Short mmCIF file of C-alpha atoms in Angstrom, two decimals:
data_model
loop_
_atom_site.label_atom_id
_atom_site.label_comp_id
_atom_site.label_asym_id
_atom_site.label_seq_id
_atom_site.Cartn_x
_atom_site.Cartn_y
_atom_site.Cartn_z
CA UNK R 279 -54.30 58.35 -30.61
CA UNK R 280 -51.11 58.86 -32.88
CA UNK R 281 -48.30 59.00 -30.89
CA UNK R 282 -45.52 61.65 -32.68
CA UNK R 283 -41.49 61.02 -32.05
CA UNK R 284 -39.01 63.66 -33.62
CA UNK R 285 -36.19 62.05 -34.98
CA UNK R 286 -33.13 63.99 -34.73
CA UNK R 287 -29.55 63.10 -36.52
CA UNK R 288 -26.05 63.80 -35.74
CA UNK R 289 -26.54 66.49 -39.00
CA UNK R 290 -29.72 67.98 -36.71
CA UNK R 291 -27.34 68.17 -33.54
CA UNK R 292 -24.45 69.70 -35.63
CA UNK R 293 -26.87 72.48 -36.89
CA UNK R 294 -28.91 73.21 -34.05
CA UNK R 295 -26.60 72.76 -30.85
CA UNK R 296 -25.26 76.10 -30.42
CA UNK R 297 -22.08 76.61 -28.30
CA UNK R 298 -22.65 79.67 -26.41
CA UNK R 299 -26.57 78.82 -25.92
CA UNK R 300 -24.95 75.65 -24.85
CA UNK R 301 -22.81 76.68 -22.47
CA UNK R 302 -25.37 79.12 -20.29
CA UNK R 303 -27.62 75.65 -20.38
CA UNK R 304 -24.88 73.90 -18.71
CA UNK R 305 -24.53 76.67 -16.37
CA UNK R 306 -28.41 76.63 -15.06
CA UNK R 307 -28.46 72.82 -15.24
CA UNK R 308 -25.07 72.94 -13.05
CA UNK R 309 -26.94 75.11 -10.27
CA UNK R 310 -29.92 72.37 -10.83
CA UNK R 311 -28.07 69.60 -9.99
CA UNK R 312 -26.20 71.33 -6.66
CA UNK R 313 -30.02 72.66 -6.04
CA UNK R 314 -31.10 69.20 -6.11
CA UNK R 315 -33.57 70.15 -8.84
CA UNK R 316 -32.42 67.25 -10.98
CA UNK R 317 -32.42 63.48 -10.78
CA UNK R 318 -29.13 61.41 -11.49
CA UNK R 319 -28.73 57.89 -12.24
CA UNK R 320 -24.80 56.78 -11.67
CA UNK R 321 -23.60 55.58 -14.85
CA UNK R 322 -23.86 52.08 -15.25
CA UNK R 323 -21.40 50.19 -18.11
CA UNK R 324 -21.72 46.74 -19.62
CA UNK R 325 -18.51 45.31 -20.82
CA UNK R 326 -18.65 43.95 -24.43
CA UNK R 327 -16.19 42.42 -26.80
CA UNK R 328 -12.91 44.26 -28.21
CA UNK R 329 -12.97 46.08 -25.09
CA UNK R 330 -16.18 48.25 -25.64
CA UNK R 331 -18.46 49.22 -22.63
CA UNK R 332 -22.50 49.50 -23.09
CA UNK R 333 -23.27 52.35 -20.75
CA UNK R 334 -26.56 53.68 -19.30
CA UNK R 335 -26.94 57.30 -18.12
CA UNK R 336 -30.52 58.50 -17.01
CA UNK R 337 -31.70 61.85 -15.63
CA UNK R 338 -34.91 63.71 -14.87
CA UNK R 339 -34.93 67.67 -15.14
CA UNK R 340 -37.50 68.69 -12.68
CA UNK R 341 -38.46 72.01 -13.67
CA UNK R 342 -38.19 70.93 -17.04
CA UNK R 343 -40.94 67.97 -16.94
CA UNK R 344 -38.37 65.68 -19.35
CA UNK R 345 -36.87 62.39 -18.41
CA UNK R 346 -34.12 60.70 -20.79
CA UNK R 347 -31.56 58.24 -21.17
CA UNK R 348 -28.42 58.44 -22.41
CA UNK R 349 -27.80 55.29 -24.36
CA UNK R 350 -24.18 54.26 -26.12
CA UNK R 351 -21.28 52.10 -26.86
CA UNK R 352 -18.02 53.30 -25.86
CA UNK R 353 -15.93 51.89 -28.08
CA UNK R 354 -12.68 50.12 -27.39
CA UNK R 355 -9.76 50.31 -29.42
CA UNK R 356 -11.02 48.44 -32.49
CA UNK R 357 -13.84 50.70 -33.15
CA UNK R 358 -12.23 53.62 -32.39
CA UNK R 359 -9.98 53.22 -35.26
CA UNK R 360 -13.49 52.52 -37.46
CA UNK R 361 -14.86 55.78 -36.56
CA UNK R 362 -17.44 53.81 -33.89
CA UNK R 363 -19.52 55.73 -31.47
CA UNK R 364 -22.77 55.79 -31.24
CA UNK R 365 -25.56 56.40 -29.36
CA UNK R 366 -28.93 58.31 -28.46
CA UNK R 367 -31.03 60.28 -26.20
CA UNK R 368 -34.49 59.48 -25.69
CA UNK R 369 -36.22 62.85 -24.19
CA UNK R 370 -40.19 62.03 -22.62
CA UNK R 371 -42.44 64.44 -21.19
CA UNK R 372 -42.59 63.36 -17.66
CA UNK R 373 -46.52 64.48 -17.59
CA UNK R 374 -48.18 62.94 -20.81
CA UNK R 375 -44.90 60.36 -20.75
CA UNK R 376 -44.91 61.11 -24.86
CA UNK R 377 -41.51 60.03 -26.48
CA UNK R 378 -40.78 63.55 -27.69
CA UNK R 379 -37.52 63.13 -29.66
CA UNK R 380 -34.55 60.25 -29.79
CA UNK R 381 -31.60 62.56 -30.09
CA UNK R 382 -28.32 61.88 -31.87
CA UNK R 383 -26.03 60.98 -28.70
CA UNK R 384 -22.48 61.38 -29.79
CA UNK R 385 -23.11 65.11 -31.02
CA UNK R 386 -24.51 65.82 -28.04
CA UNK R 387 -21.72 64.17 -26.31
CA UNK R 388 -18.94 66.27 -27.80
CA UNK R 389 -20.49 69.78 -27.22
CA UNK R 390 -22.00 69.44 -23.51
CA UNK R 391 -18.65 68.26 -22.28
CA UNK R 392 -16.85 71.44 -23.53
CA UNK R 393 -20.05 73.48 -22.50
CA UNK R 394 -19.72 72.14 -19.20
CA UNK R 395 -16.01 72.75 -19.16
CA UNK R 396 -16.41 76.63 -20.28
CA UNK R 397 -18.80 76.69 -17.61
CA UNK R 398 -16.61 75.72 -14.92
CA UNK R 399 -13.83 78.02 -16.60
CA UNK R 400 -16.09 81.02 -16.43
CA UNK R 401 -16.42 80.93 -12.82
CA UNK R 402 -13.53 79.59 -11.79
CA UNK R 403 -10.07 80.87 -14.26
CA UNK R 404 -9.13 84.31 -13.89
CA UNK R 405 -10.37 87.11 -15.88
CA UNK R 406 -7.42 88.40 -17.12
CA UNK R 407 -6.83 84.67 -18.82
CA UNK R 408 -5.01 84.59 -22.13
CA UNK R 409 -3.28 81.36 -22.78
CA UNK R 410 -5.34 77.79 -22.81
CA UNK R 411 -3.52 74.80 -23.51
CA UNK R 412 -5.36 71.68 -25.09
CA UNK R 413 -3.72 68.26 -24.01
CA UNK R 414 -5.63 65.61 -26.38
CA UNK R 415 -6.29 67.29 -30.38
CA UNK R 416 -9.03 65.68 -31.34
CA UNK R 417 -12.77 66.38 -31.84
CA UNK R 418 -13.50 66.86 -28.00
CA UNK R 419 -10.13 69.05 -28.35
CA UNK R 420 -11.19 71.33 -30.73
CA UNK R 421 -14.25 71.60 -29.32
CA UNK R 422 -12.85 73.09 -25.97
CA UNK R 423 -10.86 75.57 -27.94
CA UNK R 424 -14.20 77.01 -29.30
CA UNK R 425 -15.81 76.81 -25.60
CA UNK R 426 -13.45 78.49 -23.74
CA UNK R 427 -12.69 81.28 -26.46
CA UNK R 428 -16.62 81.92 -25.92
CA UNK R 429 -15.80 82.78 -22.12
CA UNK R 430 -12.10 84.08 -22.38
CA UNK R 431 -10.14 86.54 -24.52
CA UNK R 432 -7.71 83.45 -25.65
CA UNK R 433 -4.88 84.91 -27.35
CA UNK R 434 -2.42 82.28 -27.58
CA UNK R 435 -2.90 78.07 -27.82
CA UNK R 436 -0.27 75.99 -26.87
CA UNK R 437 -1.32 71.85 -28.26
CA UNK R 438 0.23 68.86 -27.63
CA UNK R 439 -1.22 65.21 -28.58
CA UNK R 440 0.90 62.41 -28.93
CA UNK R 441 -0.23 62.42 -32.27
CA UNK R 442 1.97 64.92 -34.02
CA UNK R 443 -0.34 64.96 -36.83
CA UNK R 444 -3.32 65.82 -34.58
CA UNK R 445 -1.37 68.71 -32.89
CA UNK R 446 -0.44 70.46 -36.06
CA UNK R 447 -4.24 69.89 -37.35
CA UNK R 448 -5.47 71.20 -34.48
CA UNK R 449 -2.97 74.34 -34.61
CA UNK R 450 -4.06 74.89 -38.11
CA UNK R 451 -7.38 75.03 -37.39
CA UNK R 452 -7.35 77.39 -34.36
CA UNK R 453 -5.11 79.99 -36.59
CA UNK R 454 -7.91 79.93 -39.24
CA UNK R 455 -11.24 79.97 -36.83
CA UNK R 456 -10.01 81.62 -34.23
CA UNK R 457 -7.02 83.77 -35.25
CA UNK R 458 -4.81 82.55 -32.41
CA UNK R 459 -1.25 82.23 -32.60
CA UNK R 460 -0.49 78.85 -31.68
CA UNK R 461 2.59 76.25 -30.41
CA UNK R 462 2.59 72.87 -31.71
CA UNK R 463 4.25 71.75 -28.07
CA UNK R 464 6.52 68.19 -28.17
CA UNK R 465 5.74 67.31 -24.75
CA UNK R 466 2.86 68.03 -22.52
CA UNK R 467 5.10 69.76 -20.00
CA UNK R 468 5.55 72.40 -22.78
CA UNK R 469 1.77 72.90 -23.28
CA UNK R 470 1.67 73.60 -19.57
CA UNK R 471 3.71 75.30 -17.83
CA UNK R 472 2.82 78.68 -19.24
CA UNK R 473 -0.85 78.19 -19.57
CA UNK R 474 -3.62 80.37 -17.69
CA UNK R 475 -6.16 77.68 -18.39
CA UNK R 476 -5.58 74.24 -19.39
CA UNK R 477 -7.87 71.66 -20.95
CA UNK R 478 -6.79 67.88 -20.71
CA UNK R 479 -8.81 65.53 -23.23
CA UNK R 480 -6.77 62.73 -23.59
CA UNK R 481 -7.26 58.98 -23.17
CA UNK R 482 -4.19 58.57 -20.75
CA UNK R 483 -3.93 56.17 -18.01
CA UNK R 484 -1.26 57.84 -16.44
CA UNK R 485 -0.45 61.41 -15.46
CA UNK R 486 0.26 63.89 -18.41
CA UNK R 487 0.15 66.80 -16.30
CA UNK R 488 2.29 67.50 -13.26
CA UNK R 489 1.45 69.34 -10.49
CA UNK R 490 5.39 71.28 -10.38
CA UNK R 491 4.46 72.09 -13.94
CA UNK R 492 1.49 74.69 -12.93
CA UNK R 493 1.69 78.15 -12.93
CA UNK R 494 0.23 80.01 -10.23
CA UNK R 495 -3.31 81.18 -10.77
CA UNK R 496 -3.95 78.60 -13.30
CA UNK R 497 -7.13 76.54 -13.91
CA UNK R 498 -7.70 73.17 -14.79
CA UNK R 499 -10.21 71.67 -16.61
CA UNK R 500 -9.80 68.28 -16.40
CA UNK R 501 -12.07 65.52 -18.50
CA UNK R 502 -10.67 62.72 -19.94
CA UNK R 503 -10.13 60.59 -17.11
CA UNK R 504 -13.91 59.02 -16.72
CA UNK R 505 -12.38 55.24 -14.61
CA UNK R 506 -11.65 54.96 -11.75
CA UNK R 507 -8.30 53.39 -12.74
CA UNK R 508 -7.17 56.03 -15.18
CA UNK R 509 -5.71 59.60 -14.25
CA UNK R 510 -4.43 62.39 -16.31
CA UNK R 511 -3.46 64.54 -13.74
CA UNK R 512 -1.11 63.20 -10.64
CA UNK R 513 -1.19 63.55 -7.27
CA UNK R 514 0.46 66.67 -6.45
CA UNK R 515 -2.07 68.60 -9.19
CA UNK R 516 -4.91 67.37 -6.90
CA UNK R 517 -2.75 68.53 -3.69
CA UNK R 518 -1.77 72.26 -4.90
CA UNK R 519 -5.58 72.85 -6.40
CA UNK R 520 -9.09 73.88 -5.10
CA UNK R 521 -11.18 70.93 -6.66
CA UNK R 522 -14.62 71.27 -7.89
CA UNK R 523 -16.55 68.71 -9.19
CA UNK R 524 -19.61 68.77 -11.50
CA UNK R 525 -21.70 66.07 -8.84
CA UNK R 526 -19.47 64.79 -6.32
CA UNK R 527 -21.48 61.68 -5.99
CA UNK R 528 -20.34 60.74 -9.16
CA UNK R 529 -16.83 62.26 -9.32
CA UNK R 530 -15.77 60.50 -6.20
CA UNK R 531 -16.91 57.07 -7.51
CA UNK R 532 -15.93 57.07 -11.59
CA UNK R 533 -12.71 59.34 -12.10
CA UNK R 534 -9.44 58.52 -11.12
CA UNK R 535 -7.99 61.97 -10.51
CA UNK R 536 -9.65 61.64 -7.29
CA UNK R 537 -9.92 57.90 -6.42
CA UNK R 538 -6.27 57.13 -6.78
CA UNK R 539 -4.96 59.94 -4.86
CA UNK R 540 -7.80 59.14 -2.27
CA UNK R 541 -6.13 55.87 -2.26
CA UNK R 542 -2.76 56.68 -1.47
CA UNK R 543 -4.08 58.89 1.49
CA UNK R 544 -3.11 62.07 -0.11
CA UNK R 545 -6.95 63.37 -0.53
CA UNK R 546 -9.90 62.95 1.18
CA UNK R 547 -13.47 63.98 0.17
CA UNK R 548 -13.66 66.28 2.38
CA UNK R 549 -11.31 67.97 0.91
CA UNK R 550 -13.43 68.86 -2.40
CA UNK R 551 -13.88 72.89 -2.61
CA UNK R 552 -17.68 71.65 -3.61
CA UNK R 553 -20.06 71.37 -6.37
CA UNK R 554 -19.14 73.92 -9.12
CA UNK R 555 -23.08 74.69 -9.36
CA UNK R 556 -22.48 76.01 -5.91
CA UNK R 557 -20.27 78.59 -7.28
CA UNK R 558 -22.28 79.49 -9.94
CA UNK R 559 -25.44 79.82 -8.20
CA UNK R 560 -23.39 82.20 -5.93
CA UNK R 561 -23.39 79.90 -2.30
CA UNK R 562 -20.13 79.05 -2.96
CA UNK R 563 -16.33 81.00 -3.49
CA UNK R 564 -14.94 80.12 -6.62
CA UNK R 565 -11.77 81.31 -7.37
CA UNK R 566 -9.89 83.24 -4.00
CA UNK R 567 -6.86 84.75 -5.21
CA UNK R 568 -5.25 85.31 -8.54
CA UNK R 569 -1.99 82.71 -7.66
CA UNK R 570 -5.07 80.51 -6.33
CA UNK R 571 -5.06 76.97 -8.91
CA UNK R 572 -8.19 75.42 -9.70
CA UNK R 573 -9.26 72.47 -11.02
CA UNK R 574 -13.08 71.46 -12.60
CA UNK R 575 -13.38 67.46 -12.53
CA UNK R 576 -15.59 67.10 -15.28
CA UNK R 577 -16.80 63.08 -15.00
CA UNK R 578 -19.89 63.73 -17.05
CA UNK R 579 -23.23 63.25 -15.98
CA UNK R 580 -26.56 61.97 -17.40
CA UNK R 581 -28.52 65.22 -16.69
CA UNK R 582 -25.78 67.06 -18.73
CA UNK R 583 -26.88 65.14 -22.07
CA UNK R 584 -30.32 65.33 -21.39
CA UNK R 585 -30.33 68.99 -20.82
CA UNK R 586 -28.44 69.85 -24.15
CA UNK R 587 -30.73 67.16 -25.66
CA UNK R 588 -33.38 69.22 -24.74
CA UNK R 589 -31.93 72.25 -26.09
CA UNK R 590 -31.69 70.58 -29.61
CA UNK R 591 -35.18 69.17 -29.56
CA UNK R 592 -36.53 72.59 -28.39
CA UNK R 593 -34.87 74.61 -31.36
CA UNK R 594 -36.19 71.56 -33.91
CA UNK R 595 -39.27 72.09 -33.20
CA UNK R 596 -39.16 75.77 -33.84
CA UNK R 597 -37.53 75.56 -36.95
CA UNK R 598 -38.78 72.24 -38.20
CA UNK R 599 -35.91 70.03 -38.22
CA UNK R 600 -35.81 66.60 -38.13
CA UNK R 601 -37.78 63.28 -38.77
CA UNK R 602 -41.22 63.02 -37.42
CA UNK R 603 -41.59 59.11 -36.84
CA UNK R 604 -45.83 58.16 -36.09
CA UNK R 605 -46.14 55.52 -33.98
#
């Protein structure tokens, strides 16, 4: 019997992975994984040469009947500055076991995590929200400016990156897709302290936000920080916010934000809000007050690819895109 694989490209995944559809699949797949309606393998990461990391990241969707595996190099230093990143996304039908689709991974990558982010934000940052500040200007940057404007009325951006030429890109580009009026901030305290929601996407190993810095009622979405040994926010962020956490299993073992300060005795684990799929699926308060701050650790998770991997492969195949490999 011919077996029938769907090849789809970064150009497919560009096309076909719609933010908003995006984000409300991030939503239900955040309420499957607090449901327990999911299946999550804990990243596991290979060290390679020039300081890149082989990673493995499989997941099982339940209701779904697909299985996948998120497959990449994240690059070190040397390939970031070639443009390096690559990966894919195997999706099988769990009944048949059919290889449906190998799915560009890096697209995928870049839209999921700002999904998931403008997930968290739509439950958790206050209606009323009209300032977002971006801390990191690049691709997963610009990305979260388009996420978050699909949940909030965003009215004003406030960048910083310690690339100047990546904050006044990224300023650019929000006046022209977005209309905003933006501030091309010099430090990251500037970006800050008047922001309703904040986005940090940087590839810090130390604090760039402060918790004195926060204004009350903000919310956090914090993502960049994906080691244990690397933070972006400090201490006292962690201390003055209700965390949430998109699997704690995961959060508690691979991000910083909350190992270090966990560490030092300032946190414990049982002092995580909960789940953010809680929240969503309505078992759980979100936000409590409007001077309450929040804070969505967003590690990343396997089931988070394969979901919007899933998404991609199911619009291909109603419009026809892609490579059809015969095995």
């Amino acid at each position: 019997m011919e077996k029938v694989t769907r090849i789809l490209r970064e150009s497919d995944v560009a096309e076909l992975l719609d933010m908003q559809q995006c984000i409300d699949v991030m939503d239900r797949t955040l309420r499957e994984v607090w449901a327990g309606q999911t299946v999550n393998l804990q990243r596991d990461m290979i060290p390679q040469p020039a300081g890149n990391m082989f990673a493995i990241m499989g997941s099982s969707l339940t209701a779904q009947q697909r299985a996948g595996c998120k497959v990449i190099v994240f690059p070190g230093q040397q390939a970031k500055m070639a443009g390096s990143s690559q990966g894919i996304i195997p999706i099988f039908d769990t009944q048949t076991g059919r290889l449906l689709a190998i799915v560009d991974g890096e697209g995928v990558t870049g839209v999921r995590t700002a999904a998931t982010s403008a997930a968290a934000t739509r439950a958790l940052a206050r209606e009323d929200a009209q300032t977002l500040a971006i801390l990191g200007a690049g691709r997963i940057g610009r990305l979260h400016v388009q996420a978050i404007c699909a949940v909030r009325a965003i009215k004003k951006l406030y960048v910083w990156d310690i690339a100047e030429a990546a904050t006044a890109g990224c300023c650019d580009w929000a006046q022209k897709e977005f209309g905003l009026e933006t501030v091309r901030c010099q430090t990251a305290q500037q970006a800050v302290v008047d922001a309703d929601i904040i986005c940090t996407v940087t590839q810090a190993s130390e604090p760039v936000v402060r918790g004195e810095w926060l204004k009350p009622g903000a919310h956090i979405n914090a993502v960049g920080a994906c080691a244990p040994q690397v933070r972006e926010v400090d201490t006292a962020t962690i201390q003055r916010s209700s965390v949430f956490v998109d699997w704690a299993e995961a959060a508690l073992r691979d991000t910083g934000d909350l190992v270090l300060p966990i560490r030092e005795g300032a946190f414990t684990p049982d002092s995580l809000a909960g789940e953010i799929g809680a929240v969503l699926a309505g078992q759980l308060p979100g936000r409590r007050s409007r001077d309450e701050i929040t804070l969505f650790e967003s590690v990343g998770i396997a089931v988070e690819d394969l979901a919007a991997a899933q998404l991609v492969y199911e619009r291909a195949q109603q419009q026809n895109r892609g490579a059809l490999f015969t095995w």
